[in-house]
Amino acid sequence: MLTTSLDLDKDGVQKGYIDVPVSLDLSAWSNQRVPIYSFKNAQGPSLLLLGGAHGDEFEAPVVLSNLANGGIDAANIHGQVIIVPALNLPAVMNGSRLSPLDGGNMNRAFPGNPRGSATERIADFVSRELISRADVVLDLHSGGRSLRFLPSTIVPMQTTETATGEIRALAAAFDAPLTVILREPQVETMIDTEVELQGKRILATELGGSGTLSQETLLVTRKGIDGVMRHMGLVAGPDNCDTTQCSKTVLVDGFHHYVYADDAGIFEPLAGLGDRVREGDAVGRLHLVDRAETAPVAVKARTTGFLFCTAGQGLVRRGDCISVIGHPVD
Ligand SMILES: [Zn+2]
């Protein structure tokens, strides 16, 4: 079972590590040390800020690094903020979605396993030591190399409407350009399920993508975290937005929202992020550049709504997700 040098029950500012012993070809008794920060002052709500679950999503590690290094005034915190900027550190240091140590996908490894691979043991530590202390988990993702998003908050649909409503209120406080209410297609091993099982609330994000980052997406991220901290009462001040009506909201609740590549080729987008598309419209064309006899193939939307996610890189392969379309929600 993993441990940390921090005493997470103690008031004040603490900076340290989650220690992850691993035995590698080139390093028999290695310790992969994952940075963790705690800012605690008096009794109050508790927020867990996670970045770097996937190693090619860069907004969260940068914004959380800034927050942890001078961006939080501990004296003005009423409660606790725990920050892990690069949760799957081996993946982050490799610039890859999955861990190079074990091929582990952090957001398919929950609730984790204390006797498992490095990724599974980190997930176990998060479930056992961090989610258990949090009222709210903010799991900050971006599109990574293969996807690109309109900067969005993701509200995972909960088993009760009350819980979903509380998360929608967190999304409103974050106030990203888009809110996506999502019924995840592969939820069993995601952190979302573990947080819900522990009776806590989780808001996720998809802030950009294509394996890069921008000033615009960094600003959305920082402003959003500040809004959530005010909404929770961790710091004084009003929400960015105090109703769920502020940003545009869409619903994604089935496979018909997703468009997949049927072949390997270069994807030519014909619709942009935020565009309204109709079922049957071509959202792009797939160029099968290895076949002289095959003309470019239209890739069609399977539902009507707003395009908020598209291929993050030019070359796509059969089975890749290349568009996601959400239904507008009032
Ligand atoms: Zn991710």
CSV table of C-alpha atoms and ligand atoms in Angstrom, one decimal:
chain,number,residue,atom,x,y,z
A,1,MET,CA,0.0,0.0,0.0
A,2,LEU,CA,1.4,3.4,-1.0
A,3,THR,CA,2.2,6.1,1.6
A,4,THR,CA,2.9,9.8,1.7
A,5,SER,CA,5.2,11.8,3.8
A,6,LEU,CA,2.5,14.4,4.3
A,7,ASP,CA,0.2,14.4,7.4
A,8,LEU,CA,-3.1,15.2,5.5
A,9,ASP,CA,-4.9,15.9,8.8
A,10,LYS,CA,-2.5,18.7,9.8
A,11,ASP,CA,-3.2,22.4,9.3
A,12,GLY,CA,-0.9,24.6,7.2
A,13,VAL,CA,1.0,24.2,3.9
A,14,GLN,CA,2.7,20.9,3.2
A,15,LYS,CA,4.6,19.9,0.1
A,16,GLY,CA,5.8,16.3,-0.4
A,17,TYR,CA,5.3,13.1,-2.3
A,18,ILE,CA,3.3,10.0,-2.7
A,19,ASP,CA,6.0,7.3,-2.8
A,20,VAL,CA,5.6,4.7,-5.5
A,21,PRO,CA,8.2,1.9,-5.2
A,22,VAL,CA,8.7,0.1,-8.6
A,23,SER,CA,11.2,-2.4,-9.7
A,24,LEU,CA,12.5,-1.7,-13.3
A,25,ASP,CA,15.0,-3.2,-15.7
A,26,LEU,CA,17.3,-0.2,-15.3
A,27,SER,CA,16.5,0.5,-11.6
A,28,ALA,CA,15.8,-2.4,-9.3
A,29,TRP,CA,14.7,-0.5,-6.2
A,30,SER,CA,13.3,2.7,-7.8
A,31,ASN,CA,10.9,5.1,-6.1
A,32,GLN,CA,8.7,7.1,-8.5
A,33,ARG,CA,7.8,10.1,-6.3
A,34,VAL,CA,4.5,11.8,-7.2
A,35,PRO,CA,4.3,15.4,-5.9
A,36,ILE,CA,1.4,16.2,-3.6
A,37,TYR,CA,0.4,19.5,-1.8
A,38,SER,CA,-1.9,20.2,1.1
A,39,PHE,CA,-3.3,23.6,2.1
A,40,LYS,CA,-5.4,23.3,5.3
A,41,ASN,CA,-6.7,25.9,7.6
A,42,ALA,CA,-9.4,25.2,10.2
A,43,GLN,CA,-12.6,23.2,9.6
A,44,GLY,CA,-14.4,23.5,6.3
A,45,PRO,CA,-15.0,21.8,3.0
A,46,SER,CA,-12.3,19.8,1.2
A,47,LEU,CA,-11.4,19.9,-2.5
A,48,LEU,CA,-9.2,17.4,-4.3
A,49,LEU,CA,-7.6,18.8,-7.4
A,50,LEU,CA,-6.2,16.1,-9.8
A,51,GLY,CA,-4.2,16.7,-13.0
A,52,GLY,CA,-2.1,14.4,-15.2
A,53,ALA,CA,-4.2,11.3,-15.0
A,54,HIS,CA,-3.3,11.1,-18.6
A,55,GLY,CA,0.2,12.2,-19.5
A,56,ASP,CA,-0.5,14.1,-22.7
A,57,GLU,CA,-3.0,16.5,-21.2
A,58,PHE,CA,-1.1,19.6,-20.1
A,59,GLU,CA,-3.5,22.3,-18.8
A,60,ALA,CA,-3.9,20.8,-15.4
A,61,PRO,CA,-0.3,20.1,-14.6
A,62,VAL,CA,0.6,23.8,-15.4
A,63,VAL,CA,-2.3,25.4,-13.6
A,64,LEU,CA,-2.1,23.2,-10.6
A,65,SER,CA,1.7,23.7,-10.4
A,66,ASN,CA,1.1,27.5,-10.4
A,67,LEU,CA,-1.6,27.1,-7.7
A,68,ALA,CA,0.6,25.0,-5.5
A,69,ASN,CA,3.6,27.3,-5.9
A,70,GLY,CA,2.3,30.7,-4.7
A,71,GLY,CA,-1.2,30.6,-6.2
A,72,ILE,CA,-3.0,29.8,-2.9
A,73,ASP,CA,-2.9,32.0,0.2
A,74,ALA,CA,-3.2,29.4,2.9
A,75,ALA,CA,-4.3,31.9,5.5
A,76,ASN,CA,-7.4,32.7,3.5
A,77,ILE,CA,-8.4,29.0,2.9
A,78,HIS,CA,-11.3,27.8,5.0
A,79,GLY,CA,-11.0,24.0,4.8
A,80,GLN,CA,-8.6,22.0,2.8
A,81,VAL,CA,-7.3,21.9,-0.8
A,82,ILE,CA,-5.2,18.9,-1.8
A,83,ILE,CA,-3.4,19.2,-5.1
A,84,VAL,CA,-1.8,16.4,-7.2
A,85,PRO,CA,-0.6,18.1,-10.5
A,86,ALA,CA,0.8,15.0,-12.2
A,87,LEU,CA,-1.1,12.0,-10.9
A,88,ASN,CA,0.3,9.4,-13.4
A,89,LEU,CA,3.8,10.9,-13.1
A,90,PRO,CA,5.5,8.3,-15.3
A,91,ALA,CA,3.0,9.0,-18.1
A,92,VAL,CA,3.3,12.8,-17.7
A,93,MET,CA,7.1,12.6,-17.8
A,94,ASN,CA,6.7,10.4,-21.0
A,95,GLY,CA,4.2,12.7,-22.6
A,96,SER,CA,2.0,9.7,-23.2
A,97,ARG,CA,-1.7,9.0,-22.2
A,98,LEU,CA,-0.7,5.6,-20.6
A,99,SER,CA,2.0,4.8,-18.2
A,100,PRO,CA,5.3,3.6,-19.8
A,101,LEU,CA,5.8,1.4,-16.7
A,102,ASP,CA,2.8,-0.8,-17.0
A,103,GLY,CA,0.6,0.5,-19.9
A,104,GLY,CA,-1.8,1.6,-17.2
A,105,ASN,CA,-4.6,4.1,-18.0
A,106,MET,CA,-5.2,6.0,-14.7
A,107,ASN,CA,-8.8,6.6,-15.4
A,108,ARG,CA,-9.5,2.9,-16.2
A,109,ALA,CA,-7.7,1.7,-13.0
A,110,PHE,CA,-10.2,2.6,-10.3
A,111,PRO,CA,-10.8,1.7,-7.5
A,112,GLY,CA,-7.2,0.5,-7.8
A,113,ASN,CA,-5.4,-2.4,-6.3
A,114,PRO,CA,-2.8,-2.2,-3.4
A,115,ARG,CA,-1.1,-5.3,-4.9
A,116,GLY,CA,-1.3,-4.2,-8.5
A,117,SER,CA,0.8,-2.3,-11.0
A,118,ALA,CA,2.2,1.2,-10.4
A,119,THR,CA,-0.9,2.8,-12.0
A,120,GLU,CA,-3.3,0.5,-10.0
A,121,ARG,CA,-1.5,1.3,-6.7
A,122,ILE,CA,-1.6,5.1,-7.3
A,123,ALA,CA,-5.4,4.7,-8.0
A,124,ASP,CA,-5.8,2.7,-4.8
A,125,PHE,CA,-4.0,5.5,-2.8
A,126,VAL,CA,-6.3,8.1,-4.4
A,127,SER,CA,-9.4,6.0,-3.5
A,128,ARG,CA,-8.3,5.2,0.0
A,129,GLU,CA,-6.5,8.4,1.2
A,130,LEU,CA,-7.6,11.3,-1.0
A,131,ILE,CA,-11.2,10.7,-2.2
A,132,SER,CA,-12.1,9.7,1.3
A,133,ARG,CA,-11.1,13.1,2.6
A,134,ALA,CA,-12.7,15.2,-0.2
A,135,ASP,CA,-16.2,16.6,-0.5
A,136,VAL,CA,-15.5,17.5,-4.1
A,137,VAL,CA,-13.0,16.0,-6.6
A,138,LEU,CA,-12.0,18.1,-9.6
A,139,ASP,CA,-10.5,15.7,-12.2
A,140,LEU,CA,-8.9,18.0,-14.8
A,141,HIS,CA,-8.5,16.4,-18.2
A,142,SER,CA,-7.9,17.7,-21.7
A,143,GLY,CA,-8.3,15.9,-25.1
A,144,GLY,CA,-4.7,14.5,-25.2
A,145,ARG,CA,-3.0,13.7,-28.4
A,146,SER,CA,-6.0,12.1,-30.2
A,147,LEU,CA,-8.9,14.5,-29.3
A,148,ARG,CA,-9.6,18.2,-29.3
A,149,PHE,CA,-12.4,19.8,-27.2
A,150,LEU,CA,-14.2,23.0,-26.9
A,151,PRO,CA,-13.1,23.8,-23.3
A,152,SER,CA,-15.8,22.0,-21.3
A,153,THR,CA,-16.7,20.8,-17.9
A,154,ILE,CA,-18.0,17.2,-17.8
A,155,VAL,CA,-20.9,16.4,-15.5
A,156,PRO,CA,-21.0,12.6,-15.1
A,157,MET,CA,-24.7,11.5,-14.7
A,158,GLN,CA,-25.3,10.2,-11.2
A,159,THR,CA,-27.8,7.7,-9.9
A,160,THR,CA,-29.8,10.5,-8.2
A,161,GLU,CA,-30.9,13.8,-9.8
A,162,THR,CA,-29.9,15.6,-6.6
A,163,ALA,CA,-26.3,14.5,-7.0
A,164,THR,CA,-26.3,15.4,-10.7
A,165,GLY,CA,-27.8,18.8,-9.8
A,166,GLU,CA,-25.0,19.5,-7.3
A,167,ILE,CA,-22.4,18.7,-9.9
A,168,ARG,CA,-24.1,20.9,-12.4
A,169,ALA,CA,-23.9,23.7,-9.9
A,170,LEU,CA,-20.1,23.0,-9.6
A,171,ALA,CA,-19.9,23.2,-13.4
A,172,ALA,CA,-21.8,26.5,-13.4
A,173,ALA,CA,-19.3,27.8,-10.8
A,174,PHE,CA,-16.4,26.6,-13.1
A,175,ASP,CA,-18.1,28.4,-16.0
A,176,ALA,CA,-16.3,26.8,-18.9
A,177,PRO,CA,-17.6,27.8,-22.4
A,178,LEU,CA,-19.5,24.5,-22.5
A,179,THR,CA,-21.0,22.0,-20.0
A,180,VAL,CA,-21.4,18.4,-21.1
A,181,ILE,CA,-23.7,16.1,-19.1
A,182,LEU,CA,-22.3,12.7,-19.9
A,183,ARG,CA,-23.4,9.2,-19.4
A,184,GLU,CA,-20.0,7.5,-19.7
A,185,PRO,CA,-19.8,4.4,-22.0
A,186,GLN,CA,-17.1,2.7,-19.9
A,187,VAL,CA,-17.7,3.8,-16.3
A,188,GLU,CA,-16.9,0.8,-14.1
A,189,THR,CA,-13.2,1.4,-13.7
A,190,MET,CA,-13.3,5.2,-13.8
A,191,ILE,CA,-12.7,7.5,-10.9
A,192,ASP,CA,-16.2,8.9,-11.3
A,193,THR,CA,-17.7,5.6,-10.0
A,194,GLU,CA,-15.4,5.4,-7.0
A,195,VAL,CA,-16.2,9.0,-6.0
A,196,GLU,CA,-19.9,8.4,-6.4
A,197,LEU,CA,-19.7,5.2,-4.4
A,198,GLN,CA,-18.0,7.1,-1.6
A,199,GLY,CA,-20.9,9.6,-1.6
A,200,LYS,CA,-18.7,12.5,-2.8
A,201,ARG,CA,-19.1,14.8,-5.9
A,202,ILE,CA,-16.9,14.8,-9.0
A,203,LEU,CA,-16.6,17.4,-11.7
A,204,ALA,CA,-14.3,16.6,-14.6
A,205,THR,CA,-13.1,18.8,-17.5
A,206,GLU,CA,-11.9,18.5,-21.1
A,207,LEU,CA,-10.0,21.7,-21.6
A,208,GLY,CA,-8.4,21.5,-25.0
A,209,GLY,CA,-6.3,18.8,-26.7
A,210,SER,CA,-4.1,17.8,-29.6
A,211,GLY,CA,-1.4,17.2,-27.1
A,212,THR,CA,-0.8,21.0,-26.6
A,213,LEU,CA,-2.0,23.9,-24.5
A,214,SER,CA,-2.8,27.6,-24.9
A,215,GLN,CA,-3.1,30.7,-22.9
A,216,GLU,CA,-6.9,30.6,-23.5
A,217,THR,CA,-7.3,27.1,-22.1
A,218,LEU,CA,-5.0,27.9,-19.2
A,219,LEU,CA,-7.1,30.9,-18.3
A,220,VAL,CA,-10.4,28.9,-18.5
A,221,THR,CA,-8.8,26.3,-16.2
A,222,ARG,CA,-7.5,28.8,-13.6
A,223,LYS,CA,-10.7,30.9,-13.6
A,224,GLY,CA,-12.8,27.7,-13.2
A,225,ILE,CA,-10.8,26.3,-10.2
A,226,ASP,CA,-11.1,29.7,-8.5
A,227,GLY,CA,-14.9,29.7,-9.2
A,228,VAL,CA,-15.3,26.2,-7.7
A,229,MET,CA,-13.3,27.2,-4.6
A,230,ARG,CA,-15.6,30.2,-4.0
A,231,HIS,CA,-18.7,28.1,-4.7
A,232,MET,CA,-17.6,25.6,-2.0
A,233,GLY,CA,-16.8,28.4,0.5
A,234,LEU,CA,-13.1,27.5,0.6
A,235,VAL,CA,-12.4,31.2,-0.2
A,236,ALA,CA,-14.6,34.2,0.0
A,237,GLY,CA,-16.3,35.7,-3.0
A,238,PRO,CA,-19.1,35.0,-5.5
A,239,ASP,CA,-19.3,32.2,-8.1
A,240,ASN,CA,-18.3,33.0,-11.7
A,241,CYS,CA,-21.9,32.1,-12.5
A,242,ASP,CA,-24.6,31.3,-9.9
A,243,THR,CA,-27.1,29.5,-12.2
A,244,THR,CA,-26.8,26.5,-14.5
A,245,GLN,CA,-28.0,28.7,-17.3
A,246,CYS,CA,-24.7,30.7,-17.9
A,247,SER,CA,-22.7,28.5,-20.2
A,248,LYS,CA,-24.2,26.4,-23.0
A,249,THR,CA,-25.1,22.8,-21.9
A,250,VAL,CA,-25.3,19.7,-23.9
A,251,LEU,CA,-26.2,16.1,-23.2
A,252,VAL,CA,-24.3,13.0,-24.4
A,253,ASP,CA,-26.0,9.7,-23.4
A,254,GLY,CA,-25.3,7.1,-26.0
A,255,PHE,CA,-23.1,5.9,-28.9
A,256,HIS,CA,-25.1,7.8,-31.5
A,257,HIS,CA,-23.3,11.0,-30.2
A,258,TYR,CA,-19.9,9.7,-31.3
A,259,VAL,CA,-18.5,9.4,-34.8
A,260,TYR,CA,-15.8,6.9,-35.4
A,261,ALA,CA,-13.3,6.4,-38.3
A,262,ASP,CA,-14.1,3.3,-40.4
A,263,ASP,CA,-10.6,3.3,-41.9
A,264,ALA,CA,-7.1,4.6,-41.5
A,265,GLY,CA,-6.6,7.9,-43.3
A,266,ILE,CA,-6.2,11.6,-43.0
A,267,PHE,CA,-9.3,13.4,-41.5
A,268,GLU,CA,-10.3,16.6,-43.2
A,269,PRO,CA,-12.7,18.5,-40.8
A,270,LEU,CA,-15.7,20.2,-42.5
A,271,ALA,CA,-17.2,21.4,-39.2
A,272,GLY,CA,-15.5,23.3,-36.4
A,273,LEU,CA,-15.8,23.1,-32.6
A,274,GLY,CA,-19.1,24.8,-31.5
A,275,ASP,CA,-20.8,24.3,-34.9
A,276,ARG,CA,-24.3,23.1,-35.1
A,277,VAL,CA,-24.6,20.0,-37.3
A,278,ARG,CA,-27.5,17.9,-38.4
A,279,GLU,CA,-27.9,14.1,-38.5
A,280,GLY,CA,-26.5,13.0,-41.9
A,281,ASP,CA,-24.3,16.1,-42.4
A,282,ALA,CA,-20.7,15.4,-43.3
A,283,VAL,CA,-18.6,16.5,-40.3
A,284,GLY,CA,-15.4,15.7,-42.4
A,285,ARG,CA,-13.9,13.6,-45.1
A,286,LEU,CA,-11.5,10.7,-44.7
A,287,HIS,CA,-8.7,10.6,-47.2
A,288,LEU,CA,-7.5,7.0,-47.9
A,289,VAL,CA,-4.2,8.2,-49.3
A,290,ASP,CA,-2.8,4.7,-49.7
A,291,ARG,CA,-5.5,3.8,-52.3
A,292,ALA,CA,-5.6,5.4,-55.7
A,293,GLU,CA,-9.0,3.9,-56.6
A,294,THR,CA,-10.8,5.2,-53.5
A,295,ALA,CA,-12.2,8.7,-53.4
A,296,PRO,CA,-12.4,10.6,-50.1
A,297,VAL,CA,-15.2,9.2,-47.9
A,298,ALA,CA,-17.7,11.6,-46.2
A,299,VAL,CA,-17.9,11.1,-42.4
A,300,LYS,CA,-21.4,11.8,-41.3
A,301,ALA,CA,-23.0,12.9,-38.0
A,302,ARG,CA,-25.3,10.3,-36.5
A,303,THR,CA,-27.4,12.9,-34.5
A,304,THR,CA,-28.2,16.6,-34.5
A,305,GLY,CA,-26.6,19.0,-32.1
A,306,PHE,CA,-23.3,20.9,-31.3
A,307,LEU,CA,-20.0,19.5,-32.3
A,308,PHE,CA,-17.8,19.9,-29.3
A,309,CYS,CA,-15.0,17.4,-29.8
A,310,THR,CA,-13.0,16.5,-33.0
A,311,ALA,CA,-9.9,14.5,-34.0
A,312,GLY,CA,-6.9,15.9,-32.3
A,313,GLN,CA,-4.4,14.9,-35.0
A,314,GLY,CA,-4.5,14.5,-38.8
A,315,LEU,CA,-3.9,10.8,-39.2
A,316,VAL,CA,-6.7,8.6,-37.8
A,317,ARG,CA,-7.1,4.9,-37.6
A,318,ARG,CA,-10.1,2.6,-37.8
A,319,GLY,CA,-12.1,2.8,-34.6
A,320,ASP,CA,-10.8,6.3,-33.6
A,321,CYS,CA,-13.3,8.7,-32.2
A,322,ILE,CA,-13.3,11.7,-34.6
A,323,SER,CA,-16.3,13.7,-33.5
A,324,VAL,CA,-18.7,14.0,-30.6
A,325,ILE,CA,-22.0,15.8,-30.9
A,326,GLY,CA,-24.1,16.9,-27.9
A,327,HIS,CA,-27.8,17.6,-27.7
A,328,PRO,CA,-28.6,21.1,-26.4
A,329,VAL,CA,-30.2,21.2,-23.0
A,330,ASP,CA,-32.4,24.0,-21.8
B,1,ZN,ZN,-7.8,12.5,-19.8
